[in-house]
Structure formats: structure tokens, C-alpha cells
Coordinates of C-alpha atoms and ligand atoms in Angstrom, one line a residue:
X1394 CA 81.7 195.1 158.1
X1395 CA 80.7 197.4 160.6
X1396 CA 78.7 196.2 163.5
X1397 CA 77.7 197.6 166.0
X1398 CA 79.6 197.1 169.5
X1399 CA 76.5 196.4 171.1
X1400 CA 76.0 193.1 169.2
X1401 CA 79.6 193.0 169.4
X1402 CA 79.7 192.3 173.1
X1403 CA 76.9 189.7 172.9
X1404 CA 77.1 186.0 172.6
X1405 CA 74.7 183.9 170.6
X1406 CA 72.5 181.8 173.0
X1407 CA 74.3 178.6 173.5
X1408 CA 71.0 176.6 174.3
X1409 CA 69.3 177.4 171.1
X1410 CA 72.7 176.7 169.8
X1411 CA 73.2 173.3 171.2
X1412 CA 69.6 172.8 169.4
X1413 CA 70.4 173.5 166.4
X1414 CA 73.8 171.1 166.5
X1415 CA 71.7 168.4 168.0
X1416 CA 69.2 168.8 165.2
X1417 CA 72.0 169.2 162.0
X1418 CA 73.7 165.6 163.5
X1419 CA 70.3 164.1 163.5
X1420 CA 69.7 165.4 160.1
X1421 CA 73.0 163.6 158.7
X1422 CA 71.4 160.3 160.3
X1423 CA 73.0 160.3 163.9
X1424 CA 71.3 159.1 167.0
X1425 CA 71.7 161.8 169.0
X1426 CA 70.1 161.9 172.4
X1427 CA 69.0 165.5 173.4
X1428 CA 69.1 166.6 176.9
X1429 CA 70.3 170.0 175.8
X1430 CA 66.9 172.2 175.3
X1431 CA 64.9 173.6 177.9
X1432 CA 61.5 172.7 176.7
X1433 CA 59.1 170.4 177.5
X1434 CA 58.5 167.0 175.5
X1435 CA 54.6 166.9 175.9
X1436 CA 52.0 168.7 173.1
X1437 CA 50.4 171.5 174.0
X1438 CA 47.3 170.0 175.9
X1439 CA 44.1 169.7 173.6
X1440 CA 41.6 172.5 174.7
X1441 CA 44.8 175.0 174.2
X1442 CA 45.5 173.7 170.3
X1443 CA 41.8 173.7 169.8
X1444 CA 41.2 177.7 171.0
X1445 CA 44.2 178.7 168.7
X1446 CA 42.4 177.0 165.9
X1447 CA 39.4 178.4 166.8
X1448 CA 40.9 181.8 166.7
X1449 CA 42.4 181.3 163.2
X1450 CA 39.0 179.8 162.2
X1451 CA 37.2 182.8 163.4
X1452 CA 39.5 185.2 161.6
X1453 CA 40.9 186.4 164.6
X1454 CA 43.9 187.1 162.5
X1455 CA 44.8 190.6 162.8
X1456 CA 46.7 192.9 165.1
X1457 CA 45.7 193.2 168.7
X1458 CA 45.9 196.2 171.0
X1459 CA 49.7 196.2 171.7
X1460 CA 49.5 195.1 175.8
X1461 CA 47.6 192.1 174.0
X1462 CA 43.5 191.3 174.3
X1463 CA 41.8 192.3 177.0
X1464 CA 40.3 189.0 178.1
X1465 CA 43.9 187.5 178.3
X1466 CA 44.9 190.5 180.3
X1467 CA 42.1 190.0 182.6
X1468 CA 42.5 186.0 183.2
X1469 CA 46.6 187.3 183.7
X1470 CA 45.3 189.6 186.8
X1471 CA 42.9 186.5 188.0
X1472 CA 45.5 184.6 188.1
X1473 CA 47.9 186.4 189.8
X1474 CA 45.0 187.3 192.5
X1475 CA 44.5 183.8 193.1
X1476 CA 48.0 181.8 192.9
X1477 CA 50.4 184.9 193.7
X1478 CA 48.6 187.1 195.8
X1479 CA 49.4 190.1 194.0
X1480 CA 46.8 192.8 192.8
X1481 CA 47.2 194.3 189.3
X1482 CA 45.1 195.9 187.0
X1483 CA 44.9 195.1 182.9
X1484 CA 46.7 197.8 182.1
X1485 CA 49.1 196.7 184.6
X1486 CA 50.1 193.7 182.5
X1487 CA 51.7 193.4 179.2
X1488 CA 51.6 190.3 177.0
X1489 CA 54.9 189.9 174.6
X1490 CA 56.2 187.3 172.5
X1491 CA 57.6 185.0 175.2
X1492 CA 58.9 185.6 178.7
X1493 CA 62.1 186.3 176.8
X1494 CA 60.8 189.1 175.1
X1495 CA 59.1 190.5 178.5
X1496 CA 62.5 190.4 180.1
X1497 CA 64.1 192.0 177.6
X1498 CA 61.5 195.1 177.4
X1499 CA 61.9 195.2 181.5
X1500 CA 65.8 195.7 181.2
X1501 CA 65.4 198.3 178.6
X1502 CA 63.1 199.7 180.1
X1503 CA 64.7 200.2 183.2
X1504 CA 68.4 199.6 182.5
X1505 CA 70.4 202.9 181.7
X1506 CA 74.3 202.6 180.5
X1507 CA 76.4 201.4 183.1
X1508 CA 73.8 200.5 185.6
X1509 CA 74.9 197.6 187.1
X1510 CA 72.2 194.8 187.3
X1511 CA 72.7 191.7 189.8
X1512 CA 72.2 188.1 188.9
X1513 CA 72.7 185.5 191.2
X1514 CA 75.1 182.8 189.6
X1515 CA 74.3 179.8 188.2
X1516 CA 72.0 182.0 186.3
X1517 CA 69.7 181.4 183.2
X1518 CA 72.0 182.1 179.9
X1519 CA 70.3 184.8 178.3
X1520 CA 70.3 187.5 181.5
X1521 CA 73.7 188.6 181.4
X1522 CA 73.3 188.8 177.7
X1523 CA 70.0 191.3 177.8
X1524 CA 71.6 193.3 180.3
X1525 CA 74.7 193.8 177.9
X1526 CA 72.3 194.7 174.9
X1527 CA 71.2 197.3 177.0
X1528 CA 74.6 198.6 177.9
X1529 CA 74.0 197.8 181.5
X1530 CA 76.9 195.9 183.5
X1531 CA 76.1 192.5 184.6
X1532 CA 77.8 191.7 188.2
X1533 CA 76.9 187.8 189.0
X1534 CA 76.9 187.1 192.7
X1535 CA 78.5 183.4 192.8
X1536 CA 76.6 180.5 194.9
X1537 CA 77.4 177.0 195.5
X1538 CA 75.8 173.8 196.2
X1539 CA 76.3 174.3 199.8
X1540 CA 73.9 176.9 200.0
X1541 CA 71.5 175.3 197.7
X1542 CA 73.1 177.6 194.9
X1543 CA 70.7 180.4 196.2
X1544 CA 72.1 184.1 196.8
X1545 CA 71.3 185.2 200.2
X1546 CA 70.4 188.4 201.1
X1547 CA 73.7 189.6 202.9
X1548 CA 75.1 188.2 199.7
X1549 CA 73.4 191.0 198.1
X1550 CA 73.8 193.9 200.3
X1551 CA 77.3 193.4 200.0
X1552 CA 77.2 193.6 196.1
X1553 CA 75.1 196.5 196.2
X1554 CA 77.3 199.9 194.7
X1555 CA 75.9 203.5 194.3
X1556 CA 75.0 201.7 190.4
X1557 CA 73.3 199.0 191.6
X1558 CA 69.6 199.2 189.4
X1559 CA 68.1 195.9 189.4
X1560 CA 68.4 192.4 191.1
X1561 CA 67.1 189.2 188.9
X1562 CA 65.8 186.6 190.4
X1563 CA 64.6 183.4 188.9
X1564 CA 62.8 180.8 191.4
X1565 CA 62.8 178.1 190.7
X1566 CA 65.6 178.6 189.0
X1567 CA 66.7 177.5 185.4
X1568 CA 69.7 175.9 185.8
X1569 CA 70.0 174.6 188.9
X1570 CA 66.1 174.0 190.0
X1571 CA 66.6 175.8 193.5
X1572 CA 63.4 177.2 194.8
X1573 CA 63.6 180.2 197.6
X1574 CA 62.0 180.1 200.4
X1575 CA 59.1 182.9 201.4
X1576 CA 62.0 183.7 204.3
X1577 CA 64.9 184.0 202.3
X1578 CA 62.9 186.3 199.9
X1579 CA 61.5 188.5 202.4
X1580 CA 65.3 189.3 203.4
X1581 CA 66.0 189.5 199.9
X1582 CA 62.9 192.2 199.5
X1583 CA 64.1 194.0 202.4
X1584 CA 67.7 194.5 201.1
X1585 CA 66.2 195.9 197.6
X1586 CA 63.8 198.5 199.3
X1587 CA 66.5 199.8 201.6
X1588 CA 68.7 200.2 199.0
X1589 CA 65.9 201.3 196.2
X1590 CA 66.9 198.2 193.9
X1591 CA 64.4 197.2 191.1
X1592 CA 63.6 193.5 191.2
X1593 CA 62.9 191.5 187.7
X1594 CA 61.4 188.1 189.1
X1595 CA 61.0 185.7 186.8
X1596 CA 58.5 183.1 187.5
X1597 CA 58.3 180.7 184.5
X1598 CA 58.8 178.0 186.4
X1599 CA 56.7 178.5 188.9
X1600 CA 54.3 175.8 188.5
X1601 CA 56.9 173.1 188.1
X1602 CA 57.8 172.3 191.8
X1603 CA 58.2 169.4 193.6
X1604 CA 58.2 167.5 197.3
X1605 CA 57.2 170.4 199.8
X1606 CA 58.1 173.7 198.1
X1607 CA 55.9 176.3 197.7
X1608 CA 56.4 179.0 195.0
X1609 CA 56.0 182.7 196.4
X1610 CA 56.1 185.8 194.2
X1611 CA 58.6 188.2 195.7
X1612 CA 56.0 191.6 194.8
X1613 CA 53.5 190.0 197.4
X1614 CA 55.3 191.0 200.6
X1615 CA 53.4 194.6 200.5
X1616 CA 53.5 198.0 198.2
X1617 CA 57.6 198.8 199.3
X1618 CA 58.5 195.5 197.5
X1619 CA 55.6 195.6 194.6
X1620 CA 56.4 199.1 193.5
X1621 CA 59.9 198.4 192.5
X1622 CA 59.3 194.3 191.1
X1623 CA 58.6 193.3 187.9
X1624 CA 56.9 189.8 187.5
X1625 CA 57.8 187.7 184.5
X1626 CA 55.8 184.7 183.6
X1627 CA 54.5 182.5 180.6
X1628 CA 52.9 179.5 179.3
X1629 CA 55.9 178.0 177.5
X1630 CA 57.0 175.7 180.7
X1631 CA 53.7 175.1 182.5
X1632 CA 51.4 174.2 179.1
X1633 CA 54.4 173.2 177.2
X1634 CA 53.7 175.6 174.8
X1635 CA 56.9 177.0 174.0
X1636 CA 56.4 177.2 170.0
X1637 CA 53.7 179.7 170.9
X1638 CA 55.6 182.8 172.0
X1639 CA 53.6 184.0 174.7
X1640 CA 55.1 185.5 178.0
X1641 CA 54.1 188.6 179.9
X1642 CA 55.0 190.9 182.5
X1643 CA 52.7 192.8 185.7
X1644 CA 54.4 195.7 187.5
X1645 CA 53.8 199.5 188.3
X1646 CA 52.0 201.7 185.8
X1647 CA 55.1 203.9 184.8
X1648 CA 57.3 200.9 184.4
X1649 CA 54.2 198.6 181.9
X1650 CA 53.7 202.2 180.3
X1651 CA 57.5 202.3 179.2
X1652 CA 57.5 198.9 178.5
X1653 CA 54.3 198.9 176.4
X1654 CA 56.1 202.2 174.4
X1655 CA 59.2 200.1 173.6
X1656 CA 56.9 197.3 172.5
X1657 CA 55.3 199.5 170.3
X1658 CA 58.0 200.6 168.2
X1659 CA 60.1 196.9 168.7
X1660 CA 57.7 194.4 167.5
X1661 CA 53.9 195.5 168.4
X1662 CA 51.6 192.6 170.3
X1663 CA 52.4 189.2 170.0
X1664 CA 50.0 186.8 167.7
X1665 CA 47.1 186.9 167.6
X1666 CA 45.8 183.6 167.7
X1667 CA 48.3 182.4 170.2
X1668 CA 47.3 185.1 172.7
X1669 CA 43.5 183.6 172.3
X1670 CA 45.2 180.3 173.0
X1671 CA 46.9 181.1 175.9
X1672 CA 43.5 182.7 177.5
X1673 CA 42.3 178.9 177.3
X1674 CA 45.8 178.0 179.0
X1675 CA 45.4 180.5 181.8
X1676 CA 41.8 180.5 182.4
X1677 CA 40.8 177.0 181.3
X1678 CA 41.2 173.4 183.0
X1679 CA 44.4 173.2 184.3
X1680 CA 44.7 169.6 184.9
X1681 CA 47.6 168.7 182.3
X1682 CA 49.7 171.4 183.8
X1683 CA 49.6 168.8 187.4
X1684 CA 49.7 165.5 185.0
X1685 CA 52.9 167.1 183.3
X1686 CA 54.2 168.1 186.7
X1687 CA 53.9 164.5 188.4
X1688 CA 55.8 163.1 185.3
X1689 CA 58.3 165.7 185.5
X1690 CA 58.5 164.6 189.2
X1691 CA 59.0 161.0 188.3
X1692 CA 61.7 162.0 185.8
X1693 CA 63.4 164.0 188.1
X1694 CA 64.2 161.3 190.5
X1695 CA 65.4 159.1 187.6
X1696 CA 68.2 161.0 186.1
X1697 CA 69.3 162.4 189.5
X1698 CA 70.1 158.4 190.8
X1699 CA 71.2 157.3 187.3
X1700 CA 74.0 160.5 187.3
X1701 CA 75.1 160.4 190.7
X1702 CA 75.9 156.1 189.7
X1703 CA 78.6 157.4 187.5
X1704 CA 81.7 158.1 189.0
X1705 CA 83.2 161.6 189.5
X1706 CA 79.6 163.1 188.9
X1707 CA 77.5 164.0 191.4
X1708 CA 73.9 165.8 191.5
X1709 CA 71.8 167.4 194.2
X1710 CA 68.1 166.8 193.4
X1711 CA 66.8 169.8 191.9
X1712 CA 63.7 171.1 193.7
X1713 CA 61.9 172.7 190.4
X1714 CA 62.0 173.5 186.8
X1715 CA 63.1 170.7 184.7
X1716 CA 66.9 170.7 184.4
X1717 CA 69.8 168.6 186.6
X1718 CA 72.8 170.4 187.0
X1719 CA 75.6 167.9 188.3
X1720 CA 78.9 169.1 189.4
X1721 CA 81.3 166.7 187.0
X1722 CA 84.7 168.5 188.2
X1723 CA 85.2 165.0 190.1
X1724 CA 86.1 164.4 186.4
X1725 CA 88.9 166.7 185.9
X1726 CA 92.1 165.6 184.7
X1727 CA 90.6 161.7 183.4
X1728 CA 91.1 161.1 179.9
X1729 CA 88.2 159.7 178.8
X1730 CA 87.8 158.3 175.0
X1731 CA 91.4 159.4 174.3
X1732 CA 90.2 163.3 175.6
X1733 CA 91.7 164.5 178.9
X1734 CA 89.0 166.2 180.7
X1735 CA 90.0 170.0 181.3
X1736 CA 86.4 171.7 182.0
X1737 CA 82.8 171.6 181.3
X1738 CA 83.4 172.5 177.9
X1739 CA 85.5 169.8 177.0
X1740 CA 83.5 167.4 178.5
X1741 CA 80.2 168.4 176.8
X1742 CA 82.4 168.3 173.2
X1743 CA 83.5 164.8 173.8
X1744 CA 79.9 163.4 174.8
X1745 CA 78.4 164.7 171.7
X1746 CA 81.0 164.1 169.4
X1747 CA 82.0 160.4 170.9
X1748 CA 78.3 159.1 172.0
X1749 CA 76.0 162.0 170.9
X1750 CA 74.4 163.1 173.9
X1751 CA 73.7 166.6 173.8
X1752 CA 74.3 168.5 177.5
X1753 CA 74.8 172.1 177.6
X1754 CA 77.8 173.0 179.6
X1755 CA 78.1 175.2 183.2
X1756 CA 80.1 178.1 182.0
X1757 CA 77.7 179.9 180.1
X1758 CA 75.6 179.5 182.9
X1759 CA 78.0 181.5 184.9
X1760 CA 78.9 177.6 186.7
X1761 CA 82.1 175.9 185.3
X1762 CA 82.3 172.4 186.4
X1763 CA 79.1 171.7 185.8
X1764 CA 76.9 170.4 183.0
X1765 CA 73.1 170.8 182.4
X1766 CA 71.0 167.9 181.7
X1767 CA 67.1 168.9 180.7
X1768 CA 64.7 166.1 182.1
X1769 CA 61.6 167.2 179.7
X1770 CA 62.2 163.8 178.3
X1771 CA 60.8 160.5 178.5
X1772 CA 62.4 157.7 181.0
X1773 CA 63.3 155.3 178.3
X1774 CA 64.8 157.6 176.1
X1775 CA 67.1 159.4 178.9
X1776 CA 68.1 156.0 180.3
X1777 CA 69.8 155.5 176.5
X1778 CA 71.6 158.7 176.9
X1779 CA 73.0 158.2 180.3
X1780 CA 73.8 154.8 180.0
X1781 CA 76.2 156.0 177.0
X1782 CA 77.3 158.5 179.4
X1783 CA 78.3 155.9 182.2
X1784 CA 79.7 153.7 179.1
X1785 CA 81.9 156.3 178.4
X1786 CA 83.2 157.6 181.3
X1787 CA 83.3 153.8 182.5
X1788 CA 85.9 153.2 179.4
X1789 CA 83.8 150.8 177.7
X1790 CA 83.7 152.9 174.8
Ligands
PMP476 N1 63.3 182.5 181.4 C1 63.8 181.2 181.8 C2 64.4 181.0 183.1 C3 64.2 180.4 181.2 O1 64.6 179.2 181.2 C4 63.3 180.5 179.9 C5 63.4 179.4 178.4 N2 63.6 179.8 177.2 C6 62.6 181.7 179.7 C7 62.6 182.7 180.7 C8 62.0 182.0 178.3 O2 60.8 181.5 177.7 P1 59.7 182.0 176.5 O3 60.3 183.1 176.2 O4 59.8 180.7 175.8 O5 58.3 181.7 177.2
LIG477 N1 64.8 178.4 177.9 C1 65.4 177.2 178.0 C2 66.4 176.3 178.1 O1 67.3 177.5 178.7 C3 64.8 177.6 176.2 C4 66.3 177.6 175.2 C5 66.3 179.3 175.4 O2 66.0 179.7 175.2 O3 67.4 179.6 176.1 O4 67.3 175.9 177.4

């Protein structure tokens, strides 16, 4: 078959791939502990589910406006103003089938063939692939644990070329949990304004933030940076709504109109009833978000403590999201369970095959030497998996 060059350049999502492998092993009767998928284990809060059920019962089951229903876009505007200090009108917001879809629309609307898109590494696996789908060139900026896995304005400035078009900022970050401070973001914004670089700001984990960290939206610093920024968010993570598939983008009229046109041919608006449920999520009672956040916080401390007890593994405390991203390079060269650990891929494969523990290797996040474990699981469940890793590394298995 003669597939397009475009799809030949793209790797399938390793995070979703791992979920499928783990589910297969489970179906074969293996007791798999899953640290792979980045999705809350909590159920969608009842008030949100009820809104979805009501929408179906009210026969709210037809196409909606391509931008999304007005009441949802109104609620998003109110939320952005109240929580993010961002003023947008409902025609400057487009609702899509998940934040992943919003990102895809934004990149397709902005990125031309050969444009460079700057992505700080470690990055979420999907960013470079989306850029490749738009025939752009992903340019990664390597960050390390020493700078808290954050790109500095100076690094960004050094990466700028005449072809630089977009920078993708993801704070709080998947996979590192890094949260940029206001001062750091202001410096980055200045570089973007000076060099006329667009910003795609993926803020999907904004509500899952710990300690004294504060989420700040880069577009809130003034008109100059706001004009260049598309802010992306969604309901999947904060409201335990990964399967409902609702995300959104806010930006200037020109970019939102372009995304509107693109979406109108690619997919149309997302599902009508899930838009109603998302309205309830965003405009309704927010107590469940804080309850889940507190629980994630306990799990975060637990998993980091346990990982740091395993010889050869070191883990920084993440400040946001729900991932631990330990450095496992201390295990390199060791033979564990009959296998010599050469890299993160070998270690992740060993964990799955020997002790049925699913983790994502760091390489597809642009960070060989790490593995990613989602802590969107109960402490009891995680303990079982961490004990298995410990026993394997200690040579007890
Ligand atoms: N951005 C980041 C950083 C993510 O981790 C995810 C998780 N899938 C998404 C966007 C997309 O989320 P969704 O499509 O479920 O809204
Ligand atoms: N974003 C989540 C993750 O990183 C969900 C899977 C995906 O869409 O990639 O695991």
C-alpha cells in the first residue's frame, strides 16, 4: 500500500499503545499494575454525569454549532476571566473533541511546511507528532532535572531561527510535573513578543498543582503576548472526564476562525451531550476537583518516597499534574532478572514482562534515562506495583 509520507513520519502514541498492551495482558489473565495511562482513576462527578444523562433524555442529540454550544463557550469565557485573568468573547473560543484535538487544530492552523516549532523536552509524546502531521519541524530544547525540567528564556532565545513559528508551553507539565513561575513565563513571553513567535499554551493540568505553586496563563501578561497565544484546556484531567472528549482553545479572532474552518471539515463540533456535561463541569460545583487534587497530592508524596527507596532510582517531587518521572540511569549496566539494563526502553519492557508493571519509557518524551509513572491510582494499588519493582531491582525475583 502506498501510504502518505505524512503518516509514514508519525509514530503511534506510546502512551495509548501501552494502555492497549496492558489491557491485552489483563485479558489473558495477568495481574497487571498500570502506571501507564495518564487518566484519573476517579469516576466523573455525579452532577456532571447527570447533566450528560439529562441532555440525552432531553433529546439534545443533534449537531451543535461548530464552535460548540454558546452556553459552554460563555462558561469558558467566564472561567478564563475569573481564574486566568484572560478576557475572551465566545467567538474567540472553540470547543473540540479533547484538548488533543484542540492542539491539532491550532497547529494545523498555524504551522506551514518547514516551519519550526520549539518544544521543551521532556515533552508530552504527542507534540512532535502533531507538528510532523502539519509538515512542520519539531525543534526540541533539552532541559534537565537541575533546572526543574524548565526551559529558560535564554534557551528559547538561543533556539530561535528565521523559521521559528511556534513554541509549545505545557505548565504544569506532562511528564515532569514542572510548573513555570510567573517570572519565568514573563521572560519567555518577552522573547516570543520580540521574535514574533506564537505560543501554544497547554494548560490542561492547571488545577492539579501542589505545594505553593500557582498556575499563571502566559496570555494574561498583556495584549502583545495575548495576540500571539492560543490557550488550550479541557475537562479530561481536572474533572475525571477523559472519555467524554471535550477540550477547548481560546485565542484571537483570526486563529479561532481558521480553527473553526478546519474543524468544520475535519470533525464538526464534538458530541452534543458531552458539551452539556462539560458545561456543568465548568460552571457547576467545583468541590470534586479539590477533593481529587488533595488525593493526588497524597499519592504524589507516596510514590516519590517509595521510588527514592529503590536503589538506582531517583525521583524529584513533581509540582503539578499526576506523573512521577524518575531517573533510572543509575540502573544502567546492571543485570536484573537476567537482562542487562541498557536504557529506559529495556527497563520498561522488563518491568512489564517480568513483573507485569506497566510504565512508559522516557525516550518518547524526549528524555531517555527516565520512566514515567502515573499516580492517578490508589495508594494500595500503587504499593503493589512499587513493591514488585523494588523486589525485581533488589534481585528477589
Ligand atoms: N495535553 C497534555 C499535556 C496531556 O497530557 C493530555 C492527555 N491526553 C492532553 C493534552 C489531551 O487531553 P484530552 O485530549 O483528553 O483533552
Ligand atoms: N495524556 C495522557 C498520557 O500522557 C493520555 C494518553 C494520551 O492521550 O497520550 O498518558
